GROMACS .gro file of C-alpha atoms in nm:
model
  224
    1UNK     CA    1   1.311  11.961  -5.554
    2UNK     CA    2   1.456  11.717  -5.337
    3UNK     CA    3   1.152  11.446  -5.398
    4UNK     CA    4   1.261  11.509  -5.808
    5UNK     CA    5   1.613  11.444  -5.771
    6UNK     CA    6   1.519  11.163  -5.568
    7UNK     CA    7   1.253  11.023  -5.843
    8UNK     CA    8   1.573  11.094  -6.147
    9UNK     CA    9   1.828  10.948  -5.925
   10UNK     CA   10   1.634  10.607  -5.872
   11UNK     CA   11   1.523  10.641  -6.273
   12UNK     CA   12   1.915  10.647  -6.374
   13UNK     CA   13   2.004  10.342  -6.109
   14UNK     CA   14   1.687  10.167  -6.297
   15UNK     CA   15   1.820  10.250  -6.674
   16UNK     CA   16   2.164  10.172  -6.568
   17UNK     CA   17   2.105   9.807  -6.464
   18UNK     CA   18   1.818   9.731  -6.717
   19UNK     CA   19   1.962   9.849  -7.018
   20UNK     CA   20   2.330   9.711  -7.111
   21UNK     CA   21   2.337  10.017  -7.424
   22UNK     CA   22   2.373  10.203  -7.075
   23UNK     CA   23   2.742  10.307  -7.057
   24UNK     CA   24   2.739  10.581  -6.804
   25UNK     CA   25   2.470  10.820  -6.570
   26UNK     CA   26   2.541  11.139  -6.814
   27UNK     CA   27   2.471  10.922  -7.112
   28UNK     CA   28   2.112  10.795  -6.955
   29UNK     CA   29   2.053  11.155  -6.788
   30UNK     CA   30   2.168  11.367  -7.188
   31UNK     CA   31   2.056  11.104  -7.410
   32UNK     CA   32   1.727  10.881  -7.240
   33UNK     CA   33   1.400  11.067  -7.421
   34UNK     CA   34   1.195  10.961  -7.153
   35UNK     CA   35   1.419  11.109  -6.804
   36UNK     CA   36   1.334  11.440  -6.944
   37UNK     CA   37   0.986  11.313  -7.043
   38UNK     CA   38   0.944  11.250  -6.628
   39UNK     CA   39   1.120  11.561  -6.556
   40UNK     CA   40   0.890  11.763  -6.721
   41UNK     CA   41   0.569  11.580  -6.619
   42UNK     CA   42   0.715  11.596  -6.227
   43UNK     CA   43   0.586  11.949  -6.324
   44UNK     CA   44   0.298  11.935  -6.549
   45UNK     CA   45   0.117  11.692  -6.293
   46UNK     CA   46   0.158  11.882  -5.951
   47UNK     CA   47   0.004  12.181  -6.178
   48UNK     CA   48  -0.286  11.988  -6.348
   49UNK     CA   49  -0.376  11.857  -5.973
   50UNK     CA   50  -0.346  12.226  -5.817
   51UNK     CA   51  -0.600  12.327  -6.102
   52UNK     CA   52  -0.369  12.493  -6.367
   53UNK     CA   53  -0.471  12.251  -6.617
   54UNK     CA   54  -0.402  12.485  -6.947
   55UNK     CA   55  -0.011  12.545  -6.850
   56UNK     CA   56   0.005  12.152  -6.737
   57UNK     CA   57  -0.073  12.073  -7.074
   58UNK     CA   58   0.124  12.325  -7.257
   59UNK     CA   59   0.415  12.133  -7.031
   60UNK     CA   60   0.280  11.855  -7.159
   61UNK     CA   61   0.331  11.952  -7.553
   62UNK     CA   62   0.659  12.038  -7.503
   63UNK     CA   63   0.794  11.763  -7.360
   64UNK     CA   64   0.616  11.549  -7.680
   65UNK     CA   65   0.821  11.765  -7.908
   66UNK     CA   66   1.103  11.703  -7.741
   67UNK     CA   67   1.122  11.341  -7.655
   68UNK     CA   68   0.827  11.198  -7.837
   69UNK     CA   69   0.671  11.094  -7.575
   70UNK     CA   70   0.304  11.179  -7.420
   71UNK     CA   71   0.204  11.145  -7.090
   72UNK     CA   72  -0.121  11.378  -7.002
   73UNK     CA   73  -0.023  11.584  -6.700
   74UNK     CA   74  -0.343  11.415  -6.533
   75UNK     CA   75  -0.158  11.050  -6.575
   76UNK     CA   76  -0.055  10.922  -6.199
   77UNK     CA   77   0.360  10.783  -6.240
   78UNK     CA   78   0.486  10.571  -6.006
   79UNK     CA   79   0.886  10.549  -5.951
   80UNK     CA   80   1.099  10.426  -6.150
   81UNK     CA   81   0.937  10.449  -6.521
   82UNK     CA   82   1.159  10.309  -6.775
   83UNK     CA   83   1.041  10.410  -7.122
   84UNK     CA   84   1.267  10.239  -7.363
   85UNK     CA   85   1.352  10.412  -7.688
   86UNK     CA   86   1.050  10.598  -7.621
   87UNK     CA   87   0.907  10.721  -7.934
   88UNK     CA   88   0.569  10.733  -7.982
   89UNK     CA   89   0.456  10.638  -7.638
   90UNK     CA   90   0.119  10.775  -7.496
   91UNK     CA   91  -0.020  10.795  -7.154
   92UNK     CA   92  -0.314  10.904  -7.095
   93UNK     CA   93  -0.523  11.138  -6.856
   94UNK     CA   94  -0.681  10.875  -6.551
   95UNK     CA   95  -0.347  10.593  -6.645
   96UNK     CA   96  -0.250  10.522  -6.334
   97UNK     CA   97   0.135  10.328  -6.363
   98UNK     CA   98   0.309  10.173  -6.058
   99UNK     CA   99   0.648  10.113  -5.969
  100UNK     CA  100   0.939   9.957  -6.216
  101UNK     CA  101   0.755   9.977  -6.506
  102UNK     CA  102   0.932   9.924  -6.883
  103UNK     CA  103   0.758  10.028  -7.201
  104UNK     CA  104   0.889   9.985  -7.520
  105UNK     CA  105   0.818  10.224  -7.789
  106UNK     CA  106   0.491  10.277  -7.964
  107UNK     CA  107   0.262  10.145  -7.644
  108UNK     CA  108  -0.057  10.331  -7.622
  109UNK     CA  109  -0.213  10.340  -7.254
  110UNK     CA  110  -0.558  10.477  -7.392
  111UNK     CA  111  -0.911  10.482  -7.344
  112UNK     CA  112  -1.228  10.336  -7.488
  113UNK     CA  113  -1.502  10.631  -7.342
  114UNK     CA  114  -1.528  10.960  -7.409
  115UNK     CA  115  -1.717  11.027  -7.092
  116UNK     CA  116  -1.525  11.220  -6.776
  117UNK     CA  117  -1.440  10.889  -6.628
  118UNK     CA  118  -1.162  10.694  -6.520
  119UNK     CA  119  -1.126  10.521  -6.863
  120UNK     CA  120  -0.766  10.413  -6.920
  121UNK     CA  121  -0.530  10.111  -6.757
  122UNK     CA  122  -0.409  10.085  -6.429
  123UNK     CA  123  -0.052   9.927  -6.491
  124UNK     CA  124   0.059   9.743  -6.109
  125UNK     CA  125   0.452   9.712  -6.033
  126UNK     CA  126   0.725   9.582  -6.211
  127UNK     CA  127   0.524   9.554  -6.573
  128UNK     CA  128   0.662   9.495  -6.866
  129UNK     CA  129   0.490   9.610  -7.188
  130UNK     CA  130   0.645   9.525  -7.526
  131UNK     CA  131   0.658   9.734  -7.834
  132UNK     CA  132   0.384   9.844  -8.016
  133UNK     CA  133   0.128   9.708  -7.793
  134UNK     CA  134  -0.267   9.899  -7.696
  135UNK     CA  135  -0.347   9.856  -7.311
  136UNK     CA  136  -0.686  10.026  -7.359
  137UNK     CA  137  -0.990  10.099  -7.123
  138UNK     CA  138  -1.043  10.123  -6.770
  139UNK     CA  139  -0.874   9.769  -6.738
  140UNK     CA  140  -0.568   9.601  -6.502
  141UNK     CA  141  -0.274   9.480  -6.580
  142UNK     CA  142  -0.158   9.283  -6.250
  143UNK     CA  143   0.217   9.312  -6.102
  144UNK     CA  144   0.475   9.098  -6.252
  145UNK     CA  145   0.348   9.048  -6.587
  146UNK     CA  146   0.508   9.041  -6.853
  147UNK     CA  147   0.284   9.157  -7.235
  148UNK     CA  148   0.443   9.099  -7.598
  149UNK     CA  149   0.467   9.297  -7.902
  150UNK     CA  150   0.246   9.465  -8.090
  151UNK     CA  151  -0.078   9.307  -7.891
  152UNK     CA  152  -0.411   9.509  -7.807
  153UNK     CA  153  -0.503   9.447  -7.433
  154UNK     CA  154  -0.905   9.530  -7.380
  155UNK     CA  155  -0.964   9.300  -7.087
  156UNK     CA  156  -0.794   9.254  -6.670
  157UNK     CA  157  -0.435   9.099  -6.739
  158UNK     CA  158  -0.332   8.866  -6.439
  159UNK     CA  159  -0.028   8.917  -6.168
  160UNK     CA  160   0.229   8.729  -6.272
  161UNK     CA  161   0.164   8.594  -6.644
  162UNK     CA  162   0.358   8.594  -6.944
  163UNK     CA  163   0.167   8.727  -7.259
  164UNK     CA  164   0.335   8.623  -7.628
  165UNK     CA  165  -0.004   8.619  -7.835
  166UNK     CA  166  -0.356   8.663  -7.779
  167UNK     CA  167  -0.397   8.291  -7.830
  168UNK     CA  168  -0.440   8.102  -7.520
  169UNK     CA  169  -0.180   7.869  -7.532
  170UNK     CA  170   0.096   8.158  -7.578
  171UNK     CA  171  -0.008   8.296  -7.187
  172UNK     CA  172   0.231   8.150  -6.910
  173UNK     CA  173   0.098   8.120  -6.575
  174UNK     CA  174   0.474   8.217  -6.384
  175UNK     CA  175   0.357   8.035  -6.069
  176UNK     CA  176   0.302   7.715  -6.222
  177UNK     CA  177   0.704   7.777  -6.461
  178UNK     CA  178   0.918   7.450  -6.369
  179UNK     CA  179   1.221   7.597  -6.409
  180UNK     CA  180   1.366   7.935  -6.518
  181UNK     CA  181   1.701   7.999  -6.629
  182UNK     CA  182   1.868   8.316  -6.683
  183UNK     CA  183   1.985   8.444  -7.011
  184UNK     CA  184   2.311   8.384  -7.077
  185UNK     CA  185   2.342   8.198  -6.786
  186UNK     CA  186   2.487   7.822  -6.636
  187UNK     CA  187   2.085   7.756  -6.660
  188UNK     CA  188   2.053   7.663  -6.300
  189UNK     CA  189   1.718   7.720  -6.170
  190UNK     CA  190   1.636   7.870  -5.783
  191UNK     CA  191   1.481   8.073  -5.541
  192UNK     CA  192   1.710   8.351  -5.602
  193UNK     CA  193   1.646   8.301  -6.001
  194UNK     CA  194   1.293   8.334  -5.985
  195UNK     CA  195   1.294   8.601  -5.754
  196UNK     CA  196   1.524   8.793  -5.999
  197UNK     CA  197   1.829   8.776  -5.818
  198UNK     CA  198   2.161   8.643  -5.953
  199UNK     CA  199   2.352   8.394  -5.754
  200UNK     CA  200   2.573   8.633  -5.660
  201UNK     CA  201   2.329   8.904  -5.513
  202UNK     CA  202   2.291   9.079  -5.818
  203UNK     CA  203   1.926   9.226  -5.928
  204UNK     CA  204   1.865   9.061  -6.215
  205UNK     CA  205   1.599   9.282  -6.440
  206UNK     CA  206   1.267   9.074  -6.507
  207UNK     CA  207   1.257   9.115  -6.861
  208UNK     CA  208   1.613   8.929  -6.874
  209UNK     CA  209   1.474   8.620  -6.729
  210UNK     CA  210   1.366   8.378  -6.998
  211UNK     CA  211   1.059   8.179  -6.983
  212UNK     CA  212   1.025   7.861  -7.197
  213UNK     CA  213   0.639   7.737  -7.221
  214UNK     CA  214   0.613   7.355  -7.137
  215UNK     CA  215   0.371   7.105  -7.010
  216UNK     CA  216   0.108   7.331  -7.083
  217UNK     CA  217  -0.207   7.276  -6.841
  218UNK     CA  218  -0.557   7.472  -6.858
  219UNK     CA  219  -0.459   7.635  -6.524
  220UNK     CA  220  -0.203   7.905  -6.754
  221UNK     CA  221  -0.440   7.951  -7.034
  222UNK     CA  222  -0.617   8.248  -7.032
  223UNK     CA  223  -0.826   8.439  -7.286
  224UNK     CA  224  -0.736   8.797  -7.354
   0.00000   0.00000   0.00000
């Protein structure tokens, strides 16, 4: 019990400096579908492991009637899952999802086989996946990057890219960014910028960092 208060603690901090709709911890801990989405499956998945696989997945079902979201009791969560909005989110049975991970609602993380394989993503750390977007297959999506809207994802996604379209030239190589600014920001570009730190100290969330394609060389394109 102490690991799961732990694991919802660290899930509130995350909410609370991702999301500015946040006002306060009871709002995020009463009124965020997906902290009692993790709650339950903190449950479901030390059963499905131990071998009760039939009461894991009853779990399972009702936490999807509650929050609308499905994550298979067989799905491997890192820390620190942010699931915004929530609804309509699947996760499936071998998805295995690191650490500071944001989904928007409607991703799928599916599979393509039908064989007892491992046959759904492995999604590194600090991914963001945007609304309505398919991560399918046994694929990876590297740490850092960053996928658009309503995309479907069937092949290995970098570390560190930026993914607007399936069109090459709408995939930024971050490595090779000249400068980033920060929303709402003076615009000054730095170490502490890119790293996702304010000038003052402050963790600045990834997905608030803006990224503005230019002098676009072969080296960022890259075919989904």
């Amino acid at each position: 019990m102490k690991r799961l208060w732990q694991a919802i603690r660290y899930n509130i901090k995350r909410v609370m400096d991702s999301d500015p709709a946040a006002d306060s911890v009871w709002m995020v801990l009463w009124t965020y579908p997906h902290i009692t989405a993790l709650f339950w499956h903190f449950f479901a998945h030390r059963l499905y492991k131990r071998g009760y696989k039939l009461l894991a997945r009853r779990i399972a079902l009702h936490s999807r009637r509650v929050t609308g979201i499905e994550i298979h009791p067989g799905a491997t969560i890192g820390r620190g899952l942010f699931i915004d909005h929530g609804m309509g989110v699947v996760i499936g049975e071998t998805a295995i999802v690191g650490d500071d991970v944001t989904l928007f609602h409607g991703v799928t993380l599916g599979g393509m086989s039908s064989k007892k394989v491992k046959r759904h993503p492995t999604v590194g750390n600090d991914v963001l996946i945007g609304a309505g977007t398919k991560v399918l297959g046994d694929i990876t999506v590297g740490d850092h990057s960053r996928i658009g809207c309503n995309l479907v994802i069937k092949r290995d996604v970098p570390a560190n890219v930026v993914i607007y379209e399936t069109e090459p030239e709408n995939v930024v190589s971050r490595r090779h960014k000249p400068t980033i600014h920060l929303i709402g920001g003076n615009g000054h570009s730095n170490q502490n910028q890119r790293e996702g730190h304010s000038e003052t100290g402050r963790h600045v969330p990834r997905h608030r960092i803006a990224f503005t394609p230019k002098n676009m060389t072969k080296e960022m394109a890259w075919y989904i």
